[in-house]
Coordinates of C-alpha atoms in Angstrom, one line a residue:
Chain A
M26 CA 55.4 -4.0 13.9
I27 CA 53.5 -1.6 11.7
T28 CA 54.8 -2.5 8.3
E29 CA 52.8 -5.8 8.0
T30 CA 49.4 -4.2 8.1
L31 CA 50.3 -1.2 5.9
S32 CA 52.2 -3.1 3.2
L33 CA 49.3 -5.4 2.6
P34 CA 47.5 -4.3 -0.6
V35 CA 44.4 -3.2 1.3
G36 CA 42.3 -2.0 -1.7
R37 CA 39.8 0.8 -0.7
Q38 CA 36.8 -1.3 -1.9
R39 CA 37.9 -4.4 0.1
S40 CA 38.7 -2.5 3.3
V41 CA 36.2 -3.6 6.1
I42 CA 36.5 -0.2 7.9
P43 CA 33.5 2.0 7.2
G44 CA 33.2 5.7 6.7
F45 CA 35.7 6.4 4.0
G46 CA 33.4 8.3 1.7
I47 CA 31.8 10.6 4.2
T48 CA 35.0 11.3 6.1
L49 CA 36.9 12.2 2.9
G50 CA 34.0 14.3 1.6
L51 CA 33.7 16.2 4.9
T52 CA 37.5 16.7 4.8
L53 CA 37.5 18.1 1.3
T54 CA 34.6 20.4 2.0
W55 CA 36.0 21.8 5.2
L56 CA 39.5 22.2 3.6
S57 CA 37.9 24.1 0.6
V58 CA 35.7 26.4 2.7
I59 CA 38.5 27.4 5.1
V60 CA 41.8 27.3 3.2
L61 CA 41.4 26.7 -0.6
L62 CA 38.4 29.1 -1.4
P63 CA 40.0 32.0 0.6
L64 CA 43.3 31.5 -1.0
S65 CA 41.9 31.3 -4.5
A66 CA 40.1 34.6 -3.7
L67 CA 43.6 36.2 -3.7
F68 CA 44.3 34.9 -7.1
I69 CA 40.9 35.8 -8.4
K70 CA 41.4 39.3 -7.1
T71 CA 45.0 39.5 -8.5
S72 CA 43.7 38.4 -11.9
E73 CA 41.4 41.5 -11.9
I74 CA 44.4 43.8 -11.7
S75 CA 45.9 44.5 -15.2
L76 CA 49.5 43.3 -15.7
E77 CA 50.9 46.8 -16.1
R78 CA 49.3 47.9 -12.9
F79 CA 50.5 44.7 -11.1
I80 CA 54.0 45.3 -12.2
A81 CA 53.9 48.9 -11.2
I82 CA 52.8 48.1 -7.7
V83 CA 55.3 45.3 -7.2
T84 CA 58.2 47.3 -8.6
S85 CA 57.4 50.5 -6.8
T86 CA 60.1 51.7 -4.6
R87 CA 58.4 51.3 -1.4
T88 CA 57.2 47.7 -2.2
L89 CA 60.6 46.7 -3.4
H90 CA 62.1 48.1 -0.3
A91 CA 59.7 46.3 1.9
L92 CA 60.4 43.0 0.0
Q93 CA 64.0 43.5 0.3
V94 CA 63.8 44.2 4.0
S95 CA 61.6 41.1 4.6
F96 CA 63.6 38.7 2.5
G97 CA 67.1 40.1 3.3
L98 CA 66.6 40.3 7.1
S99 CA 64.8 36.8 7.1
L100 CA 67.8 35.3 5.2
A101 CA 70.3 36.8 7.7
A102 CA 68.2 35.7 10.7
A103 CA 68.0 32.1 9.2
V104 CA 71.8 32.0 8.8
L105 CA 72.4 33.1 12.4
N106 CA 69.8 30.6 13.6
L107 CA 71.5 27.8 11.6
I108 CA 74.7 28.6 13.3
F109 CA 73.4 29.1 16.9
G110 CA 70.8 26.4 16.5
T111 CA 73.5 23.9 15.6
I112 CA 75.5 24.9 18.6
V113 CA 72.5 24.5 20.8
V114 CA 71.5 21.1 19.3
W115 CA 75.1 19.9 19.7
A116 CA 75.0 20.9 23.4
L117 CA 71.6 19.3 24.0
V118 CA 72.3 16.0 22.1
R119 CA 75.9 15.3 22.9
Y120 CA 76.6 16.8 26.3
D121 CA 75.2 16.5 29.7
F122 CA 74.8 19.5 31.9
P123 CA 72.5 20.7 34.8
F124 CA 68.8 21.4 33.9
R125 CA 69.4 19.9 30.3
R126 CA 65.6 18.9 30.1
V127 CA 64.5 22.5 31.2
V128 CA 66.8 24.0 28.7
D129 CA 65.4 21.6 26.1
A130 CA 61.8 22.6 27.0
I131 CA 62.4 26.5 26.7
I132 CA 63.5 26.0 23.0
D133 CA 59.9 25.9 22.2
I134 CA 59.0 29.2 23.9
P135 CA 59.0 31.0 20.4
F136 CA 56.4 28.5 19.3
A137 CA 54.1 29.0 22.2
L138 CA 54.5 32.6 23.0
P139 CA 52.1 34.9 21.1
T140 CA 53.9 37.0 18.7
A141 CA 52.5 40.3 20.0
V142 CA 53.8 39.4 23.5
A143 CA 57.2 38.6 22.0
G144 CA 57.1 41.9 20.1
I145 CA 56.5 44.1 23.1
A146 CA 58.9 42.2 25.3
L147 CA 61.7 42.4 22.8
T148 CA 61.1 46.1 22.3
S149 CA 61.2 46.9 26.0
L150 CA 64.4 44.9 26.3
Y151 CA 66.2 46.4 23.4
A152 CA 64.9 49.9 23.8
E153 CA 67.5 52.5 24.8
N154 CA 66.5 52.3 28.4
G155 CA 65.9 48.6 28.3
W156 CA 67.9 45.9 30.0
V157 CA 69.9 45.0 26.9
G158 CA 69.4 48.3 25.0
S159 CA 70.9 50.2 27.8
L160 CA 74.1 48.1 27.7
L161 CA 74.4 48.5 24.0
A162 CA 73.7 52.2 23.9
P163 CA 77.1 53.4 25.2
L164 CA 78.7 51.3 22.5
G165 CA 76.7 53.3 19.9
I166 CA 74.6 50.2 19.0
K167 CA 70.9 50.9 18.5
V168 CA 68.8 47.9 18.1
A169 CA 65.1 48.8 18.7
F170 CA 63.5 50.6 15.8
T171 CA 66.3 49.7 13.4
Q172 CA 66.9 46.8 11.1
L173 CA 69.0 45.3 13.9
G174 CA 65.7 45.1 15.9
I175 CA 63.9 43.3 13.1
L176 CA 66.8 40.8 13.0
V177 CA 66.5 40.2 16.8
A178 CA 62.7 39.4 16.4
L179 CA 63.2 37.1 13.4
I180 CA 66.0 35.2 15.3
F181 CA 63.7 34.7 18.3
I182 CA 60.8 33.2 16.1
G183 CA 63.1 31.2 13.9
L184 CA 65.4 29.3 16.4
P185 CA 63.1 26.4 17.3
F186 CA 62.6 25.4 13.6
V187 CA 66.3 24.7 13.2
V188 CA 66.7 23.1 16.6
R189 CA 63.6 20.8 16.5
T190 CA 64.6 19.7 12.9
V191 CA 68.2 18.9 13.5
Q192 CA 67.8 17.4 17.1
P193 CA 66.2 14.0 16.3
V194 CA 68.5 13.5 13.3
L195 CA 71.7 14.2 15.3
A196 CA 70.2 12.0 18.1
D197 CA 69.6 9.1 15.9
L198 CA 73.0 9.2 14.2
D199 CA 74.7 6.0 14.6
A200 CA 77.7 6.4 17.0
E201 CA 79.6 3.5 15.3
L202 CA 80.3 5.6 12.2
E203 CA 82.1 8.2 14.2
E204 CA 84.0 5.4 16.1
A205 CA 84.9 3.8 12.8
A206 CA 86.2 7.2 11.4
A207 CA 88.2 7.8 14.6
S208 CA 89.6 4.3 14.6
L209 CA 90.7 4.7 10.9
G210 CA 92.8 7.7 12.1
A211 CA 90.4 10.6 11.4
S212 CA 90.9 13.7 13.8
R213 CA 87.8 14.7 15.7
W214 CA 87.3 17.7 13.5
E215 CA 87.7 15.6 10.4
T216 CA 85.0 13.1 11.7
I217 CA 82.6 15.9 12.2
R218 CA 83.2 17.5 8.9
R219 CA 83.2 14.3 6.8
V220 CA 80.9 12.0 8.8
V221 CA 78.6 14.0 11.0
L222 CA 78.1 17.0 8.9
P223 CA 76.9 15.2 5.7
A224 CA 74.5 13.0 7.7
I225 CA 72.7 16.0 9.2
L226 CA 73.1 18.4 6.2
P227 CA 69.5 17.7 4.8
A228 CA 68.0 18.4 8.3
L229 CA 70.2 21.5 8.6
L230 CA 68.9 22.8 5.3
T231 CA 65.3 21.9 6.1
G232 CA 65.6 23.8 9.5
F233 CA 67.1 26.8 7.7
A234 CA 64.4 26.8 5.1
L235 CA 61.5 26.5 7.8
A236 CA 63.1 29.3 9.8
F237 CA 63.3 31.5 6.6
A238 CA 59.8 30.8 5.5
R239 CA 58.5 31.7 8.9
A240 CA 60.5 35.0 9.0
V241 CA 59.4 36.2 5.7
G242 CA 55.7 36.2 6.7
E243 CA 56.3 37.2 10.3
Y244 CA 54.4 40.3 11.4
G245 CA 53.3 40.4 15.2
S246 CA 56.8 40.0 16.8
V247 CA 58.4 42.5 14.2
I248 CA 56.1 45.5 13.9
F249 CA 56.7 46.7 17.5
I250 CA 60.5 46.7 17.4
A251 CA 60.8 47.6 13.7
G252 CA 60.0 51.4 13.9
N253 CA 58.2 50.9 10.5
L254 CA 59.9 53.6 8.6
P255 CA 59.0 53.3 4.9
G256 CA 62.1 52.3 2.8
Q257 CA 64.1 51.4 6.0
T258 CA 62.4 49.3 8.6
E259 CA 59.0 48.6 6.8
I260 CA 58.4 44.8 6.2
A261 CA 56.3 43.5 3.4
P262 CA 53.5 42.1 5.6
L263 CA 53.2 45.5 7.3
L264 CA 53.1 47.2 3.9
I265 CA 50.0 44.9 3.1
V266 CA 48.2 46.0 6.2
I267 CA 48.9 49.6 5.5
R268 CA 47.5 49.4 2.0
L269 CA 44.5 47.7 3.3
E270 CA 44.0 50.5 5.8
E271 CA 44.2 53.0 3.0
F272 CA 41.6 51.0 1.0
R273 CA 44.2 50.4 -1.8
Y274 CA 43.0 46.9 -2.1
A275 CA 44.7 46.2 -5.5
D276 CA 48.1 47.2 -3.8
A277 CA 47.5 44.9 -0.9
T278 CA 46.4 42.0 -3.1
A279 CA 49.4 42.3 -5.4
I280 CA 51.9 42.3 -2.6
A281 CA 50.2 39.5 -0.9
C282 CA 50.1 37.5 -4.1
V283 CA 53.9 37.8 -4.3
M284 CA 54.4 36.7 -0.7
L285 CA 52.1 33.8 -1.2
L286 CA 53.9 32.6 -4.3
A287 CA 57.1 33.0 -2.4
S288 CA 55.5 30.8 0.5
F289 CA 54.4 28.2 -2.1
T290 CA 58.0 28.1 -3.7
L291 CA 59.5 27.6 -0.2
L292 CA 56.9 24.9 0.8
L293 CA 57.9 22.9 -2.3
L294 CA 61.6 23.4 -1.5
I295 CA 61.0 22.3 2.1
N296 CA 59.0 19.2 1.0
R297 CA 61.9 18.2 -1.2
L298 CA 64.4 18.8 1.5
Q299 CA 62.4 16.7 3.9
R300 CA 62.1 13.8 1.5
W301 CA 65.9 14.0 1.0
S302 CA 66.3 14.1 4.7
E303 CA 64.1 11.0 5.2
M304 CA 65.9 9.1 2.5
R305 CA 69.2 9.7 4.3
G306 CA 67.8 8.7 7.4
T307 CA 66.5 5.3 6.3
G308 CA 69.5 4.8 3.9
A309 CA 72.1 5.2 6.6
Chain B
M22 CA 56.0 2.1 5.3
S23 CA 53.9 5.0 6.1
S24 CA 55.1 8.2 4.5
T25 CA 55.6 10.5 7.4
S26 CA 56.4 13.8 5.8
H27 CA 55.5 15.4 8.9
S28 CA 58.8 16.8 10.0
A29 CA 57.6 18.9 12.9
L30 CA 56.5 15.8 14.6
P31 CA 56.9 16.1 18.3
Q32 CA 60.5 15.6 18.7
A33 CA 60.0 12.8 21.3
L34 CA 57.9 11.0 18.8
A35 CA 60.4 11.2 16.2
S36 CA 63.4 10.2 18.3
E37 CA 61.9 7.6 20.5
G38 CA 59.4 6.1 18.0
L39 CA 62.1 4.0 16.4
P40 CA 61.4 0.9 14.8
A41 CA 62.0 -2.1 17.1
H42 CA 65.0 -3.4 15.4
V43 CA 67.1 -0.4 16.1
E44 CA 68.8 -1.3 19.3
V45 CA 69.3 1.7 21.8
R46 CA 73.0 1.8 22.3
P47 CA 73.8 1.9 26.0
L48 CA 76.8 4.0 25.3
R49 CA 75.4 7.5 26.0
H50 CA 78.6 8.9 27.1
P51 CA 81.0 8.2 24.3
G52 CA 84.7 7.5 24.8
P53 CA 87.4 9.9 24.0
T54 CA 87.4 8.9 20.3
N55 CA 83.8 10.2 20.1
T56 CA 83.8 13.5 21.8
E57 CA 85.5 16.8 21.9
P58 CA 88.1 18.1 24.3
K59 CA 86.8 19.2 27.7
A60 CA 87.5 22.9 26.9
V61 CA 85.7 22.7 23.6
R62 CA 82.6 21.0 25.4
I63 CA 82.5 23.8 28.0
A64 CA 82.7 26.5 25.4
I65 CA 79.8 25.0 23.4
I66 CA 77.7 24.5 26.5
T67 CA 78.4 28.1 27.6
L68 CA 77.8 29.6 24.2
A69 CA 74.5 27.6 23.8
L70 CA 73.2 28.6 27.2
A71 CA 74.1 32.2 26.9
F72 CA 72.5 32.4 23.5
L73 CA 69.2 30.7 24.8
A74 CA 69.3 32.9 28.0
L75 CA 69.6 36.2 26.0
C76 CA 67.3 35.4 23.1
I77 CA 64.6 33.2 24.5
A78 CA 64.6 33.3 28.4
L79 CA 65.1 37.0 28.9
P80 CA 62.1 38.1 26.9
V81 CA 59.7 35.9 28.8
V82 CA 61.2 37.0 32.2
S83 CA 60.9 40.8 31.2
V84 CA 57.1 40.3 30.3
F85 CA 56.4 39.4 34.0
Y86 CA 58.9 42.1 35.2
E87 CA 57.2 44.8 33.2
A88 CA 53.8 43.5 34.3
F89 CA 54.5 43.8 38.0
K90 CA 56.7 46.8 37.8
R91 CA 54.1 49.0 39.7
G92 CA 53.1 46.3 42.0
W93 CA 50.1 43.9 42.4
L94 CA 47.5 46.6 42.6
A95 CA 48.5 48.2 39.2
Y96 CA 48.5 44.7 37.7
V97 CA 45.1 43.7 39.0
T98 CA 43.6 47.1 38.1
A99 CA 44.8 46.7 34.5
L100 CA 43.2 43.3 34.2
A101 CA 39.9 44.3 35.8
E102 CA 39.3 47.0 33.3
P103 CA 36.2 46.4 31.2
D104 CA 37.9 46.5 27.9
A105 CA 40.5 44.0 29.1
L106 CA 37.8 41.7 30.4
S107 CA 35.9 41.9 27.2
A108 CA 39.2 41.1 25.3
I109 CA 39.7 38.1 27.6
R110 CA 36.1 36.9 27.0
L111 CA 36.4 37.3 23.2
T112 CA 39.6 35.4 23.1
L113 CA 38.2 32.5 25.2
L114 CA 35.3 32.4 22.9
V115 CA 37.2 32.3 19.7
A116 CA 39.7 29.7 21.0
A117 CA 36.9 27.4 22.2
I118 CA 35.2 27.7 18.8
S119 CA 38.6 27.0 17.0
V120 CA 39.4 24.0 19.3
I121 CA 36.0 22.4 18.8
A122 CA 36.2 22.9 15.1
N123 CA 39.7 21.6 14.7
V124 CA 39.1 18.5 17.0
T125 CA 36.2 17.5 14.8
F126 CA 37.9 18.2 11.6
G127 CA 41.1 16.7 12.7
L128 CA 39.5 13.4 13.8
I129 CA 37.5 13.2 10.5
A130 CA 40.5 14.0 8.3
A131 CA 42.8 11.6 10.2
W132 CA 40.3 8.8 9.8
A133 CA 40.0 9.3 6.0
I134 CA 43.8 9.8 5.5
A135 CA 45.2 7.3 8.0
K136 CA 42.9 4.4 7.6
F137 CA 42.5 4.3 3.9
E138 CA 44.6 4.3 0.8
F139 CA 43.6 6.5 -2.0
P140 CA 45.3 8.6 -4.8
G141 CA 46.3 12.0 -3.9
R142 CA 46.7 11.4 -0.2
S143 CA 50.0 13.0 0.3
L144 CA 48.7 16.1 -1.7
L145 CA 45.9 16.2 0.7
I146 CA 48.3 16.2 3.6
T147 CA 50.3 18.9 2.0
L148 CA 47.1 21.1 1.5
I149 CA 46.1 20.5 5.2
D150 CA 49.7 21.8 6.2
L151 CA 49.4 24.8 3.8
P152 CA 48.2 27.4 6.4
F153 CA 51.5 26.8 8.2
S154 CA 53.4 28.5 5.4
V155 CA 51.0 31.4 4.7
S156 CA 51.9 34.7 6.4
P157 CA 49.2 35.5 9.0
V158 CA 48.6 39.0 7.3
V159 CA 47.9 37.1 4.0
A160 CA 45.6 34.7 6.0
G161 CA 43.6 37.7 7.2
L162 CA 43.7 39.4 3.8
V163 CA 42.1 36.6 1.9
Y164 CA 39.0 36.8 4.1
V165 CA 38.9 40.6 3.4
L166 CA 38.9 39.8 -0.2
L167 CA 36.1 37.3 0.2
F168 CA 33.7 39.1 2.7
G169 CA 34.9 42.7 2.8
S170 CA 33.2 45.7 1.5
Q171 CA 34.9 45.1 -2.0
G172 CA 35.0 41.3 -1.6
L173 CA 33.8 38.8 -3.9
F174 CA 30.7 38.0 -1.8
A175 CA 30.1 41.7 -0.7
A176 CA 26.8 42.0 -2.7
Y177 CA 25.3 38.8 -1.0
L178 CA 26.4 39.9 2.4
Q179 CA 24.8 43.3 2.0
A180 CA 21.6 42.0 0.7
W181 CA 21.2 39.6 3.7
D182 CA 22.8 42.1 6.1
I183 CA 25.6 39.7 7.3
K184 CA 28.7 41.2 8.8
I185 CA 31.8 39.0 8.7
I186 CA 34.7 41.3 8.5
F187 CA 35.3 43.6 11.5
A188 CA 33.0 41.3 13.5
L189 CA 33.2 37.9 15.3
P190 CA 32.7 35.6 12.3
G191 CA 35.7 37.2 10.6
I192 CA 37.9 36.7 13.7
V193 CA 36.8 33.1 14.0
L194 CA 37.4 32.4 10.3
A195 CA 40.9 33.9 10.5
T196 CA 41.7 31.9 13.6
L197 CA 40.4 28.8 11.9
F198 CA 42.7 29.3 9.0
V199 CA 45.8 29.7 11.1
T200 CA 45.1 26.8 13.4
F201 CA 43.8 24.6 10.6
P202 CA 46.7 22.0 10.6
F203 CA 47.3 21.8 14.4
V204 CA 45.1 18.9 15.4
A205 CA 45.1 16.9 12.2
R206 CA 48.9 16.8 11.9
E207 CA 49.4 15.4 15.3
L208 CA 46.7 12.7 14.6
I209 CA 47.5 11.6 11.0
P210 CA 51.0 10.3 11.4
L211 CA 50.2 8.5 14.7
M212 CA 47.1 6.9 13.3
Q213 CA 49.0 5.9 10.2
E214 CA 51.6 4.1 12.3
Q215 CA 49.0 2.4 14.4
G216 CA 47.5 0.9 11.2
T217 CA 44.1 -0.6 10.8
A218 CA 44.4 -4.1 12.3
E219 CA 42.6 -3.2 15.6
E220 CA 39.8 -1.4 13.8
E221 CA 39.4 -4.4 11.3
A222 CA 39.2 -6.8 14.3
A223 CA 36.4 -4.6 16.0
V224 CA 34.4 -4.3 12.8
S225 CA 34.7 -8.0 12.0
L226 CA 33.5 -8.8 15.5
G227 CA 30.3 -6.8 14.7
A228 CA 31.0 -3.4 16.1
S229 CA 29.6 -0.5 14.1
G230 CA 31.9 2.1 12.5
L231 CA 31.1 4.8 15.2
S232 CA 31.6 2.5 18.1
T233 CA 34.8 1.2 16.6
F234 CA 35.9 4.8 16.4
F235 CA 35.0 5.7 19.9
R236 CA 36.1 2.5 21.6
V237 CA 39.1 1.5 19.6
T238 CA 40.6 4.4 17.7
L239 CA 39.9 7.4 20.0
P240 CA 41.5 5.8 23.1
N241 CA 44.6 5.0 21.0
V242 CA 45.1 8.6 20.0
K243 CA 43.8 10.5 23.1
W244 CA 47.2 11.9 24.0
A245 CA 48.1 13.1 20.5
L246 CA 44.6 14.6 20.3
L247 CA 45.2 16.4 23.6
Y248 CA 48.7 17.6 22.2
G249 CA 47.0 19.0 19.1
V250 CA 44.3 20.7 21.3
L251 CA 47.1 22.3 23.5
L252 CA 49.0 23.6 20.5
C253 CA 45.8 24.8 18.7
N254 CA 44.6 26.5 21.7
A255 CA 47.8 28.4 22.4
R256 CA 47.9 29.5 18.7
A257 CA 44.2 30.6 18.7
M258 CA 44.5 32.7 21.8
G259 CA 47.8 34.2 20.7
E260 CA 47.1 34.9 17.0
F261 CA 47.8 38.5 16.1
G262 CA 48.5 39.1 12.5
A263 CA 45.5 37.4 10.9
V264 CA 43.0 38.6 13.4
S265 CA 44.4 42.1 13.3
V266 CA 43.5 42.4 9.6
V267 CA 40.0 41.3 10.0
S268 CA 39.1 42.6 13.5
G269 CA 38.5 46.3 12.9
H270 CA 40.0 46.8 16.4
V271 CA 36.7 48.0 18.1
R272 CA 37.6 48.4 21.8
G273 CA 35.3 46.1 24.0
L274 CA 33.9 44.4 20.9
T275 CA 36.4 43.0 18.3
N276 CA 39.4 43.2 20.2
T277 CA 41.2 40.0 21.3
M278 CA 43.9 39.8 23.9
P279 CA 46.8 40.3 21.5
L280 CA 45.0 43.2 19.8
H281 CA 44.3 44.8 23.2
I282 CA 48.0 44.4 24.1
E283 CA 49.0 46.3 20.9
I284 CA 46.5 49.1 21.6
L285 CA 47.6 49.6 25.2
Y286 CA 51.3 49.6 24.2
N287 CA 50.7 52.1 21.5
E288 CA 49.0 54.3 24.1
Y289 CA 52.0 54.1 26.3
Q290 CA 50.1 52.2 29.0
F291 CA 53.0 49.7 29.4
V292 CA 52.0 48.2 32.7
A293 CA 48.5 47.5 31.5
S294 CA 49.8 46.2 28.1
F295 CA 52.3 43.8 30.0
A296 CA 49.6 42.8 32.4
V297 CA 47.5 41.4 29.7
A298 CA 50.6 40.1 27.9
S299 CA 51.5 38.2 31.1
L300 CA 48.5 36.2 31.0
L301 CA 49.2 34.9 27.5
A302 CA 52.8 34.3 28.5
L303 CA 51.5 32.3 31.5
L304 CA 49.3 30.3 29.0
A305 CA 52.5 29.7 26.8
L306 CA 54.5 28.4 29.8
V307 CA 51.5 26.2 31.0
T308 CA 51.3 24.9 27.4
L309 CA 55.0 24.1 27.3
V310 CA 54.9 22.2 30.7
A311 CA 51.9 20.3 29.6
K312 CA 53.4 19.5 26.3
T313 CA 56.5 18.2 27.9
L314 CA 54.6 15.9 30.1
L315 CA 52.4 14.7 27.2
E316 CA 55.4 13.9 25.0
A317 CA 56.3 10.9 27.2
R318 CA 52.8 9.6 26.9
L319 CA 52.9 10.1 23.0
A320 CA 56.1 8.2 22.9
E321 CA 54.3 5.3 24.5
D322 CA 51.4 5.4 22.0
A323 CA 53.6 5.4 19.1
S324 CA 55.6 2.3 20.1

């Protein structure tokens, strides 16, 4: 229905629709003012720092610890989200149960709930006198103000990325493939492992990468529950804020530059994964 | 075929906007070859629901519980406090500006990108999506580096006595940055799928570009536009990290609702903090309900 109009070689000059020049010009201008110019300011300011100074800042014990906490816990949270997200997707797509639509809708809560609200709510839940924290305290498990608390916050904000990426792919999966595998004598587990899993693998990896990328830069939901002890529960975005408040602009800029480069790398990776995922989708 | 690299498309759009030749199989409840034993099914459902209840639902419930812990009076008193009211006003103002700016930009960008073919189009889409992958703290920092006291434009701003950082313009700019893709990314894939046939017909019948846009294109994308506005508004009202960096946290002046929540919380005024938080949580819930209702309409537009 749509392919016909789009696959016609509509040259720009031959298009009868007006407004190309002005809309593209405005788009590029606004994009430059709001996004590109500010981001390039970060690189300009970074270039003003000498290389030795930059390396000294980035490899200082406190920075390395903060980066380690941010990337390490984000990775752990993304792995847990991958596992639980897949279970949630499977239940939502394959099974019927009461209030399935409501359950489906609440998946998006972490997208919609402001991070500061999530932060104070999780902190009050997991503090030693909180609903969950008071149950875990007798077992000797402390969540709030430890790395475990950061992990809880990162799981909260990352879950919808995995679910919403994998869900449509699993829903679109051709049931005939599984029937064919079963009729050829494959056990259910074999069918899932060798037919379903390869088909949803690109989506799983995309969701994993999206959850990881979001977690690395997360600030609001983490800082309340983290405890923010340098070297232990201090995340990299918080260290940027602290350096800024101390007027140590070079330090803040250098750490931010590292974070931004990590974001760009992840973005490229995610784009690759999405293209792979789309090819799988259309090729099947 | 249009390259829809927009993965975070509304899920309804992605799953229901199938090409027409894909027949929807009536077999929704597959036979025994196609499902797991009953015990496994129950275990998976239980595990999924328990996980969601603990990780997603419980935090939201606790916001309202903590807010009303001391009763209605304490709740209302906390919200009627002047600093809280000024935070609410500032948040509404910033959100209104961001929504208007993003709707204007989103429509203009979607027109250029979806209705015309030009080299570098997919790069442009990637650049529009860029703010999604930047940490909010970094988003705030880049404006400090531009307009702060040590920033690239510090001399000019001082000469003209313009204050951007620790003032309203900075808060608006940081919010614009983080909400930048929200409207555009809902419109672009939909307008790409809808193609240009209707617009071409309108123009060849003598309609001007603007009236084609308002009479043909806009009605076709109104639900997607509203969807983008909802998400943009929710993010604008709730943004914390980016705004926190540029705000300066002046009570009653540059504190948005999320920043006010933080201050109250750090002062151990938990009821007041959760009272303000409950407003934002309510906004999130309303957004979700509206979003769910809209997704059905969106699926219609896309087909």
